[in-house]
Tab-separated table of C-alpha atoms in Angstrom:
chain	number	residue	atom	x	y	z
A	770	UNK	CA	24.882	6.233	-36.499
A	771	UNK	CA	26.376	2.299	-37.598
A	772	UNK	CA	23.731	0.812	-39.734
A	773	UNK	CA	25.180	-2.618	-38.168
A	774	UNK	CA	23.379	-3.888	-35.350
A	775	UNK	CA	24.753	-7.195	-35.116
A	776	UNK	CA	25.338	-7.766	-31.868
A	777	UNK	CA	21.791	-6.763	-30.902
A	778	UNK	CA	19.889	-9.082	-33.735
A	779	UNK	CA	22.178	-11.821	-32.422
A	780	UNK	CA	20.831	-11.805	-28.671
A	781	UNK	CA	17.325	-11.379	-30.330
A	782	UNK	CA	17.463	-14.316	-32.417
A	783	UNK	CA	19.862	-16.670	-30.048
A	784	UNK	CA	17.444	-16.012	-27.367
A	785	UNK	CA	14.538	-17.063	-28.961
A	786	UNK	CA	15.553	-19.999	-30.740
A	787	UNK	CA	16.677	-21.287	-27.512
A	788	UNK	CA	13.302	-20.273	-26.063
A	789	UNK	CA	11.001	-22.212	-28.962
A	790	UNK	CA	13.730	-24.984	-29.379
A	791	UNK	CA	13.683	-25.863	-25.356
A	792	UNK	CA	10.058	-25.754	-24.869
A	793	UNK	CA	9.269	-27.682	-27.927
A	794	UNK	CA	12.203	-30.081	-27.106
A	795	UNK	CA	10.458	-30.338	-23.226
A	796	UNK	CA	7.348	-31.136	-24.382
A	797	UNK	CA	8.570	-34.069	-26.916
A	798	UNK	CA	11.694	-35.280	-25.095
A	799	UNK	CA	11.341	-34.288	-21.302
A	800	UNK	CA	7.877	-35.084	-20.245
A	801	UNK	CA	7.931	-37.449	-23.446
A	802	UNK	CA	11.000	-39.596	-21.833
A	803	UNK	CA	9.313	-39.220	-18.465
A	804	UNK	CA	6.004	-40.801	-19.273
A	805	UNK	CA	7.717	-43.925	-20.250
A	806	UNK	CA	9.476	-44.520	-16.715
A	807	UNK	CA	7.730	-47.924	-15.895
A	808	UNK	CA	7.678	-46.942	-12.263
A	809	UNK	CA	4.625	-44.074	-12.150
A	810	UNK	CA	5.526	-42.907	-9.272
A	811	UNK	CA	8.716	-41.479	-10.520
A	812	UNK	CA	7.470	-40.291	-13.774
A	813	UNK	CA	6.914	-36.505	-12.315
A	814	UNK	CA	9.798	-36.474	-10.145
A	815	UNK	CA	12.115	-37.285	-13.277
A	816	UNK	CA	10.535	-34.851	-15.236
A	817	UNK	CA	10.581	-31.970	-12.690
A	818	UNK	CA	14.671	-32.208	-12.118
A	819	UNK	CA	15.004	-31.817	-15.853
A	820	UNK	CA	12.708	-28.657	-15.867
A	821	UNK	CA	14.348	-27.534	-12.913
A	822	UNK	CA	17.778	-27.634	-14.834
A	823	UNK	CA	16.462	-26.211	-17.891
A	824	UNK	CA	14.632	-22.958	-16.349
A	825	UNK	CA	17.558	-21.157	-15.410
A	826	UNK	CA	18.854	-21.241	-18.779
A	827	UNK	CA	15.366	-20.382	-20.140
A	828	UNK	CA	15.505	-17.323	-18.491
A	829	UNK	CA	18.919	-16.232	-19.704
A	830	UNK	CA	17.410	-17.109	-22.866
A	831	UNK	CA	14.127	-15.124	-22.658
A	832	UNK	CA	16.250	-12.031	-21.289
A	833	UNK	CA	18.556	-12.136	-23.901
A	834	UNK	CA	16.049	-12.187	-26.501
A	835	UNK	CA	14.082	-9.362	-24.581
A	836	UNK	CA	17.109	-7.070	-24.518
A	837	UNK	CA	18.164	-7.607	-27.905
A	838	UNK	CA	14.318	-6.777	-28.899
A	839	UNK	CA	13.972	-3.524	-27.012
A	840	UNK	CA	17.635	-2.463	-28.659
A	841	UNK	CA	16.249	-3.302	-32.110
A	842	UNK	CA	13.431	-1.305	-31.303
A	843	UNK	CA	14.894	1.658	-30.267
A	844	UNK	CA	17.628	1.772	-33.079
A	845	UNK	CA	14.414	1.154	-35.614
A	846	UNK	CA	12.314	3.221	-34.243
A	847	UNK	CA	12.877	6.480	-37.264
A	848	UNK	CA	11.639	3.612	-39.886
A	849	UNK	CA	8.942	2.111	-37.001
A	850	UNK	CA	7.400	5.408	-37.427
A	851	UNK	CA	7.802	6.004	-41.037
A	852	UNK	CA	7.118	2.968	-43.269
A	853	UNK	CA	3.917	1.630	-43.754
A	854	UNK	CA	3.123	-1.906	-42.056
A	855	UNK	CA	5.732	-1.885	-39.528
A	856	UNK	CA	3.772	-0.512	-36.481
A	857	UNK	CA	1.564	-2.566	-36.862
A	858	UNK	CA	4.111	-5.790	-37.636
A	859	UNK	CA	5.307	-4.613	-34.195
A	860	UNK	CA	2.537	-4.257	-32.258
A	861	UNK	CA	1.439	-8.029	-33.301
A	862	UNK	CA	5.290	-9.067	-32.334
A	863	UNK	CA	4.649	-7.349	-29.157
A	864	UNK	CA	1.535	-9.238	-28.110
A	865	UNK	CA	3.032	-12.863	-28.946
A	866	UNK	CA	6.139	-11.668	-26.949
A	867	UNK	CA	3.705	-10.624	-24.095
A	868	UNK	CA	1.822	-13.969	-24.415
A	869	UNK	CA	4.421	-16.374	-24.805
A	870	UNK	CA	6.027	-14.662	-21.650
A	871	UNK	CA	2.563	-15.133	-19.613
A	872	UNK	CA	2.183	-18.898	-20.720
A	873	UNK	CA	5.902	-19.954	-20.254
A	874	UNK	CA	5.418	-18.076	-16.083
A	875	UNK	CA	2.416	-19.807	-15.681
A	876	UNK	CA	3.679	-23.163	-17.356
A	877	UNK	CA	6.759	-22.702	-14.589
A	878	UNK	CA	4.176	-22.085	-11.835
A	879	UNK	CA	2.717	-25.051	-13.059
A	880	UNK	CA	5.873	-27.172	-12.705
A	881	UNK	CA	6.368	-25.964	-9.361
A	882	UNK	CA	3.312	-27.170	-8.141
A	883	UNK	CA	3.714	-30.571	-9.515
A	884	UNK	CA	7.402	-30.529	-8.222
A	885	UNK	CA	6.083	-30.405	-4.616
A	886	UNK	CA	3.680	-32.462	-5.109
A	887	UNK	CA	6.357	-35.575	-4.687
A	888	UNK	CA	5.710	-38.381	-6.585
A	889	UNK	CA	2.051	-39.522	-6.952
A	890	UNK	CA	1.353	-42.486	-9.174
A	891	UNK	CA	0.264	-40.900	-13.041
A	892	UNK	CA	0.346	-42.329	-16.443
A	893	UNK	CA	2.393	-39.503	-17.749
A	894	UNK	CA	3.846	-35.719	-17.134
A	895	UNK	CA	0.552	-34.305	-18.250
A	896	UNK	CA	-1.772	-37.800	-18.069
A	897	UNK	CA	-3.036	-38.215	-14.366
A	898	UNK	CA	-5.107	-42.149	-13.521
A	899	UNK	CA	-7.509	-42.612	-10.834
A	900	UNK	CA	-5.170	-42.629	-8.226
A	901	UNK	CA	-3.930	-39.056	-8.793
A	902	UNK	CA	-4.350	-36.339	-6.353
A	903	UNK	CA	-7.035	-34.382	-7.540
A	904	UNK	CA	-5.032	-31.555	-7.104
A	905	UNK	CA	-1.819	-32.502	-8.947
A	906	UNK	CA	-4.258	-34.041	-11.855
A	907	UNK	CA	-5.979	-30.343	-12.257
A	908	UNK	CA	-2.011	-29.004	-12.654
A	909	UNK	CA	-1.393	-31.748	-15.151
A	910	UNK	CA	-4.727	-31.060	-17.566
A	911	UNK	CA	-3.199	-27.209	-17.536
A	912	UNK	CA	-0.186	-28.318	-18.540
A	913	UNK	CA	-0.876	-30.277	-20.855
A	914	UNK	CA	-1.865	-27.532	-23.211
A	915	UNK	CA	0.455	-24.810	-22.193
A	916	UNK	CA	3.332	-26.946	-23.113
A	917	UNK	CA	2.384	-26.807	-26.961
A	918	UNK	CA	1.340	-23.001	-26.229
A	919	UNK	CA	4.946	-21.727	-25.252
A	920	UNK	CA	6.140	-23.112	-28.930
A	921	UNK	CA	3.275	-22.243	-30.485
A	922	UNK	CA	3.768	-18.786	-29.178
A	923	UNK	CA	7.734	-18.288	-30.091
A	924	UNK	CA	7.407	-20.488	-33.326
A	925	UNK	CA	4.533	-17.488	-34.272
A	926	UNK	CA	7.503	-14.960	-32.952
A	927	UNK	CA	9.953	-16.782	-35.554
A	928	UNK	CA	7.598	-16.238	-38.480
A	929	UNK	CA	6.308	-12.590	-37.865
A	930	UNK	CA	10.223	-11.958	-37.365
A	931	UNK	CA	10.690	-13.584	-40.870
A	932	UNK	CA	7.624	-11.117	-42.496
A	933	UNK	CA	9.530	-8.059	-40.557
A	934	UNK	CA	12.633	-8.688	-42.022
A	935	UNK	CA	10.959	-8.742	-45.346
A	936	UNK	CA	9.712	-5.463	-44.941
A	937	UNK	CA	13.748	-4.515	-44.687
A	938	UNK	CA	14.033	-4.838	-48.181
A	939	UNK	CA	14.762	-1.398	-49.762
A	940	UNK	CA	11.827	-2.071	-52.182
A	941	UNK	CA	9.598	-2.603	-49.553
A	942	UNK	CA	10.786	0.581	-47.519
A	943	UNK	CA	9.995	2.688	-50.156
A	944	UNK	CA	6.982	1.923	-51.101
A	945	UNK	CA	5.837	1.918	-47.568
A	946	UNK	CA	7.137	5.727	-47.178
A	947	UNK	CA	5.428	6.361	-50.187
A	948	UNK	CA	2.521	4.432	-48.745
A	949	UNK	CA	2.460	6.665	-44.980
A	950	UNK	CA	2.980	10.117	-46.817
A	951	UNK	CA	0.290	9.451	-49.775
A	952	UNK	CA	3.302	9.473	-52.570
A	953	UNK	CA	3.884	13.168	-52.219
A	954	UNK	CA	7.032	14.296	-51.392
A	955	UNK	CA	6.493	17.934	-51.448
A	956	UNK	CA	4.935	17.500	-48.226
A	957	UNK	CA	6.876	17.957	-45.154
A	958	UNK	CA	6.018	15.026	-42.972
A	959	UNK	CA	6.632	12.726	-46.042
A	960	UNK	CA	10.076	14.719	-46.789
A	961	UNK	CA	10.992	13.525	-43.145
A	962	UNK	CA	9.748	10.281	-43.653
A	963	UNK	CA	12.000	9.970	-46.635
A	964	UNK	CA	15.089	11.234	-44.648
A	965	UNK	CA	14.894	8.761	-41.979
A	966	UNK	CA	14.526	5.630	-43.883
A	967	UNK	CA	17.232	7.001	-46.235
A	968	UNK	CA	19.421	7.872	-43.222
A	969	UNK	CA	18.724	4.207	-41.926
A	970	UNK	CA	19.219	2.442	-45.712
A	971	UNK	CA	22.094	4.078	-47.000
A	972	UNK	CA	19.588	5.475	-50.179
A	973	UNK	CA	19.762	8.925	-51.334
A	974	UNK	CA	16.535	10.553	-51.969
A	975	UNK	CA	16.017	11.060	-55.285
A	976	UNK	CA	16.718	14.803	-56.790
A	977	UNK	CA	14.079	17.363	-57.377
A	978	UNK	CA	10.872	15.493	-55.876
A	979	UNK	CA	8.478	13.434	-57.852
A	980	UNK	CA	6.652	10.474	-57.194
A	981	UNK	CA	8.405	6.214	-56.315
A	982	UNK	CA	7.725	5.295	-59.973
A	983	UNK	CA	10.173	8.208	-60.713
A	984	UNK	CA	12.944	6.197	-58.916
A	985	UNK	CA	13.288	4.007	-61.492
A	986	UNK	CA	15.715	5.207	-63.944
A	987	UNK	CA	18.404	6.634	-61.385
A	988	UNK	CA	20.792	4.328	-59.986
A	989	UNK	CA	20.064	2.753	-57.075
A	990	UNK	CA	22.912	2.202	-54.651
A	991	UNK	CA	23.110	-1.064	-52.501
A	992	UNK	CA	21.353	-0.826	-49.269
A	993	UNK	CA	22.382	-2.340	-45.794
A	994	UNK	CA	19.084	-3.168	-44.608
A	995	UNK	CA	18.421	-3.217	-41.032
A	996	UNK	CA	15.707	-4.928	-39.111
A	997	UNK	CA	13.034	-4.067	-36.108
């Protein structure tokens, strides 16, 4: 199996640096540039055409990013299961993925309501006055923290994806084998531990057994490291 999985760690991290970098750049520049529109009755109408026009490329976005996770996964999955930390590194990138994708549907459903709302008189995108529909002023207070959740969310997403690819290091995969099958390579489970993650780095196991610090004095071959 190719140890190159470019094409799949391209969607993943296209994706979701359009994902954080549009919701971030909504929340400064969209509603931002809105809320200065000295008419307030047009302040939400201006700012729901440029959500409008931005969602469908969100959700090419989002999808891209999704696809290119699940293939990452799937491809990893031999060193998911065998080095130490991962699991759980992708059980935490799981969760944000699974929030971020709650907050940016409900932020949408959100926009939608204030979209047919029309054009009531507010002070900004997410600031309603006293002559705001109560109803379109309870939309706006929600929104006005779920649009620094969403990059909050996929920012988080960025860094944990940082600390994963970390953890791609050869270094790092081998002491995390070592770590999962309690340094002993006479056992079976750790012997198939080791022949995964040397399958998926390119490393030979080393000859005749013997514990990580052993590794030391033989050569040790470059390694194409490859990432959850």
């Amino acid at each position: 199996m190719s140890e190159r999985h470019s094409a799949l760690r391209s969607m993943h991290d296209l994706g979701l640096a359009a994902w954080f970098g549009g919701s971030l750049m909504g929340a400064f520049g969209v509603n931002g540039a809105a809320g200065k529109i000295k008419d307030a009755t047009q302040r939400l109408p201006v700012a729901s055409a440029g959500w409008a026009r931005w969602t469908p490329v969100n959700a090419a976005a989002i999808g891209t990013h999704l696809a290119g996770a699940v293939g990452e996964l799937v491809t990893e999955s031999p060193r998911v299961a065998a080095q130490a930390g991962v699991a759980r590194a992708t059980v935490v990138k799981t969760a944000l993925t699974v929030g971020a994708l709650a907050v940016t549907g409900y932020s949408r459903l959100l926009g939608m309501r204030l979209q047919r709302a029309g054009n009531p008189p507010v002070d900004g995108v997410t600031e309603p006055n006293h002559m705001t529909p109560v109803q379109v002023a309870a939309s706006q207070r929600q929104m006005k923290l779920l649009q620094w959740a969403v990059p909050a969310l996929t920012g988080a997403l960025v860094v944990v994806t940082a600390y994963m690819s970390e953890q791609q290091k050869p270094g790092q995969m081998w002491r995390g084998v070592f770590s999962r099958a309690g340094g002993m390579m006479s056992a079976p489970k750790g012997m198939a531990k080791f022949a995964a993650v040397s399958k998926l780095t390119g490393i030979n196991l080393p000859a005749g057994g013997g514990k990580f610090a052993g590794m030391g004095a033989a050569k040790r071959p470059t390694a194409k490291s490859s990432r959850c």
